[in-house]
Amino acid sequence: MAHKERQPILTTVDLSTGYSVKGSKSFISKGLALTLFEGELVALVGPNGVGKSTLLRTLSAAQAPLEGEVFMRQESLSEI
């Protein structure tokens, strides 16, 4: 049986998260590079107010990234 190469289900490229208010960007995180594969267990931990929810909103397309891109199964989230 041929071995099938695992494809990532979620990838980020130079992702920056935060908020844009009146044309001014307020960054919470910059330059994030993530690659997540099906079947992996991943935890996102940290103290209150460090941007965990902002990152999750960005990864789910509920909030636009300030910079960079998010890919779901190698397709740009901005195009889905």
Coordinates of N, CA, C and O in Angstrom, one line a residue:
M1 N 0.8 -1.2 0.0 CA 0.0 0.0 0.0 C 0.9 1.2 0.0 O 1.8 1.3 0.8
A2 N 0.6 2.2 -0.9 CA 1.4 3.4 -1.0 C 1.2 4.3 0.2 O 0.0 4.4 0.7
H3 N 2.2 4.9 0.7 CA 2.1 5.9 1.8 C 1.7 7.2 1.3 O 2.3 7.8 0.4
K4 N 0.6 7.7 1.9 CA 0.0 9.0 1.5 C 0.7 10.1 2.4 O 0.6 10.0 3.6
E5 N 1.2 11.1 1.7 CA 1.8 12.2 2.5 C 0.7 13.0 3.2 O -0.3 13.3 2.6
R6 N 0.9 13.3 4.4 CA 0.0 14.1 5.2 C -0.1 15.5 4.7 O 0.9 16.2 4.5
Q7 N -1.3 16.0 4.5 CA -1.5 17.4 4.1 C -2.0 18.2 5.3 O -2.9 17.7 6.1
P8 N -1.5 19.4 5.5 CA -2.0 20.2 6.7 C -3.4 20.6 6.5 O -3.9 20.8 5.4
I9 N -4.2 20.7 7.6 CA -5.6 21.2 7.5 C -5.6 22.7 7.8 O -6.6 23.3 7.3
L10 N -4.6 23.2 8.5 CA -4.6 24.6 8.7 C -3.1 25.1 8.7 O -2.3 24.5 9.3
T11 N -2.9 26.2 7.9 CA -1.5 26.7 7.8 C -1.7 28.2 7.9 O -2.6 28.8 7.3
T12 N -0.7 28.9 8.6 CA -0.7 30.3 8.5 C 0.7 30.7 7.9 O 1.7 30.1 8.2
V13 N 0.7 31.9 7.2 CA 1.9 32.4 6.6 C 2.1 33.8 7.1 O 1.3 34.7 6.7
D14 N 3.1 34.1 7.9 CA 3.4 35.4 8.3 C 2.2 36.2 8.8 O 2.0 37.3 8.5
L15 N 1.4 35.5 9.7 CA 0.1 36.0 10.2 C 0.3 37.0 11.3 O 1.1 36.7 12.2
S16 N -0.3 38.1 11.2 CA -0.3 39.1 12.2 C -1.8 39.4 12.6 O -2.7 39.6 11.8
T17 N -2.1 39.4 13.9 CA -3.4 39.6 14.4 C -3.5 40.9 15.3 O -2.5 41.4 15.7
G18 N -4.7 41.3 15.4 CA -4.9 42.5 16.2 C -6.2 43.3 15.7 O -7.1 42.6 15.1
Y19 N -6.1 44.6 15.8 CA -7.3 45.4 15.5 C -6.9 46.6 14.6 O -5.8 47.1 14.8
S20 N -7.8 47.0 13.7 CA -7.6 48.1 12.9 C -8.7 49.1 13.2 O -9.8 48.8 13.1
V21 N -8.3 50.3 13.7 CA -9.2 51.3 14.1 C -8.8 52.6 13.4 O -7.7 53.2 13.6
K22 N -9.8 53.1 12.6 CA -9.6 54.4 11.8 C -8.2 54.4 11.1 O -7.5 55.3 11.1
G23 N -7.9 53.2 10.4 CA -6.7 53.2 9.6 C -5.5 52.9 10.3 O -4.4 52.7 9.7
S24 N -5.5 52.8 11.7 CA -4.3 52.6 12.5 C -4.4 51.1 13.0 O -5.4 50.7 13.5
K25 N -3.3 50.4 12.8 CA -3.2 49.0 13.2 C -2.6 48.8 14.6 O -1.6 49.4 14.9
S26 N -3.3 48.1 15.4 CA -2.9 47.7 16.8 C -2.6 46.2 16.8 O -3.5 45.4 16.8
F27 N -1.3 45.9 16.7 CA -0.9 44.5 16.6 C -0.9 43.8 18.0 O -0.4 44.3 19.0
I28 N -1.4 42.5 18.0 CA -1.3 41.7 19.2 C -0.2 40.7 19.0 O 0.6 40.4 19.8
S29 N -0.2 40.1 17.7 CA 0.9 39.1 17.4 C 1.3 39.4 16.0 O 0.6 39.9 15.2
K30 N 2.6 39.1 15.7 CA 3.2 39.3 14.3 C 3.9 38.1 13.9 O 4.6 37.4 14.7
G31 N 3.9 37.8 12.6 CA 4.7 36.8 12.0 C 4.5 35.4 12.4 O 5.4 34.5 12.4
L32 N 3.2 35.0 12.8 CA 2.9 33.7 13.2 C 3.0 32.7 12.0 O 2.5 32.9 11.0
A33 N 3.6 31.6 12.3 CA 3.7 30.5 11.3 C 3.2 29.2 12.0 O 3.9 28.7 12.9
L34 N 2.0 28.7 11.6 CA 1.5 27.5 12.2 C 1.2 26.5 11.1 O 0.8 26.9 10.0
T35 N 1.4 25.2 11.4 CA 1.0 24.2 10.5 C 0.3 23.1 11.4 O 1.0 22.5 12.2
L36 N -1.0 22.8 11.2 CA -1.7 21.8 12.0 C -2.2 20.7 11.0 O -2.7 21.0 10.0
F37 N -2.0 19.5 11.5 CA -2.4 18.3 10.8 C -3.6 17.6 11.4 O -3.8 17.7 12.6
E38 N -4.4 17.0 10.6 CA -5.6 16.2 11.1 C -5.1 15.2 12.1 O -4.1 14.5 11.9
G39 N -5.9 15.1 13.2 CA -5.6 14.1 14.2 C -4.7 14.6 15.3 O -4.5 13.9 16.3
E40 N -4.1 15.8 15.2 CA -3.2 16.4 16.2 C -4.0 17.0 17.3 O -5.1 17.6 17.0
L41 N -3.6 17.0 18.5 CA -4.2 17.6 19.6 C -3.3 18.9 19.8 O -2.1 18.8 20.0
V42 N -4.0 20.0 19.8 CA -3.3 21.3 20.0 C -3.9 22.1 21.1 O -5.2 22.1 21.2
A43 N -3.1 22.7 21.9 CA -3.6 23.6 23.0 C -3.1 25.0 22.8 O -2.0 25.2 22.4
L44 N -4.0 25.9 23.1 CA -3.6 27.4 23.0 C -3.8 27.9 24.5 O -4.9 28.0 24.9
V45 N -2.7 28.2 25.1 CA -2.8 28.6 26.5 C -2.0 29.9 26.7 O -1.1 30.2 26.0
G46 N -2.4 30.6 27.7 CA -1.8 31.9 28.1 C -2.6 32.7 29.0 O -3.8 32.4 29.2
P47 N -2.1 33.7 29.6 CA -2.9 34.5 30.6 C -3.9 35.3 29.8 O -3.9 35.5 28.6
N48 N -4.9 35.8 30.6 CA -5.9 36.7 30.1 C -5.3 37.9 29.3 O -4.4 38.5 29.8
G49 N -5.9 38.2 28.2 CA -5.6 39.4 27.5 C -4.4 39.4 26.6 O -3.9 40.4 26.1
V50 N -3.9 38.2 26.3 CA -2.7 38.1 25.4 C -3.0 37.9 23.9 O -2.1 37.8 23.1
G51 N -4.3 37.6 23.6 CA -4.7 37.5 22.2 C -5.1 36.1 21.8 O -5.2 35.9 20.6
K52 N -5.4 35.2 22.7 CA -5.9 33.9 22.3 C -7.2 33.9 21.5 O -7.3 33.3 20.5
S53 N -8.1 34.7 22.0 CA -9.4 34.8 21.3 C -9.3 35.5 20.0 O -9.9 35.1 19.0
T54 N -8.4 36.5 20.0 CA -8.2 37.2 18.7 C -7.6 36.3 17.7 O -8.0 36.3 16.5
L55 N -6.7 35.5 18.1 CA -6.1 34.5 17.1 C -7.1 33.5 16.7 O -7.2 33.3 15.5
L56 N -8.0 33.0 17.5 CA -9.0 32.0 17.1 C -10.0 32.7 16.2 O -10.5 32.1 15.3
R57 N -10.4 33.9 16.5 CA -11.3 34.6 15.6 C -10.7 34.8 14.2 O -11.3 34.7 13.2
T58 N -9.4 35.1 14.2 CA -8.7 35.3 12.9 C -8.6 33.9 12.1 O -8.8 33.9 10.9
L59 N -8.3 32.8 12.9 CA -8.2 31.5 12.2 C -9.5 31.0 11.7 O -9.5 30.2 10.8
S60 N -10.6 31.5 12.3 CA -11.9 31.1 11.8 C -12.6 32.0 10.9 O -13.7 31.9 10.5
A61 N -11.8 33.1 10.5 CA -12.3 34.1 9.5 C -13.4 35.0 10.1 O -14.1 35.7 9.3
A62 N -13.6 35.0 11.4 CA -14.6 35.9 12.0 C -14.0 37.3 12.1 O -14.7 38.3 12.2
Q63 N -12.6 37.3 12.0 CA -11.9 38.6 12.0 C -10.8 38.5 11.0 O -10.1 37.5 10.9
A64 N -10.6 39.6 10.2 CA -9.6 39.6 9.2 C -8.2 39.7 9.8 O -8.0 40.4 10.8
P65 N -7.2 39.0 9.2 CA -5.8 39.2 9.7 C -5.3 40.6 9.3 O -5.8 41.2 8.3
L66 N -4.4 41.2 10.2 CA -3.8 42.5 9.8 C -2.8 42.3 8.7 O -2.7 43.2 7.9
E67 N -2.1 41.2 8.7 CA -1.1 40.9 7.7 C -1.1 39.3 7.6 O -1.5 38.6 8.5
G68 N -0.6 38.9 6.5 CA -0.4 37.4 6.3 C -1.6 36.7 5.8 O -2.6 37.4 5.5
E69 N -1.6 35.4 5.8 CA -2.7 34.6 5.3 C -2.9 33.4 6.1 O -2.0 32.8 6.7
V70 N -4.2 32.9 6.1 CA -4.6 31.6 6.7 C -5.1 30.7 5.6 O -5.8 31.2 4.7
F71 N -4.6 29.5 5.6 CA -5.0 28.5 4.6 C -5.7 27.3 5.3 O -5.2 26.8 6.3
M72 N -6.9 26.9 4.8 CA -7.6 25.8 5.2 C -7.5 24.7 4.1 O -8.0 25.0 3.0
R73 N -6.8 23.6 4.4 CA -6.6 22.6 3.4 C -6.0 23.2 2.1 O -6.5 22.9 1.0
Q74 N -5.0 24.0 2.3 CA -4.2 24.6 1.2 C -5.0 25.6 0.4 O -4.6 26.0 -0.7
E75 N -6.2 26.0 0.8 CA -7.0 27.1 0.1 C -7.0 28.3 1.0 O -7.4 28.2 2.2
S76 N -6.8 29.5 0.5 CA -6.8 30.7 1.2 C -8.1 30.9 1.9 O -9.2 30.9 1.2
L77 N -8.1 31.2 3.2 CA -9.4 31.4 3.9 C -10.1 32.7 3.4 O -11.3 32.7 3.4
S78 N -9.4 33.6 2.8 CA -10.0 34.8 2.3 C -10.7 34.6 1.0 O -11.6 35.4 0.6
E79 N -10.5 33.4 0.4 CA -11.1 33.1 -0.9 C -12.2 32.0 -0.7 O -12.9 31.7 -1.7
I80 N -12.3 31.5 0.5 CA -13.4 30.4 0.7 C -14.7 31.1 1.0 O -14.8 32.1 1.7

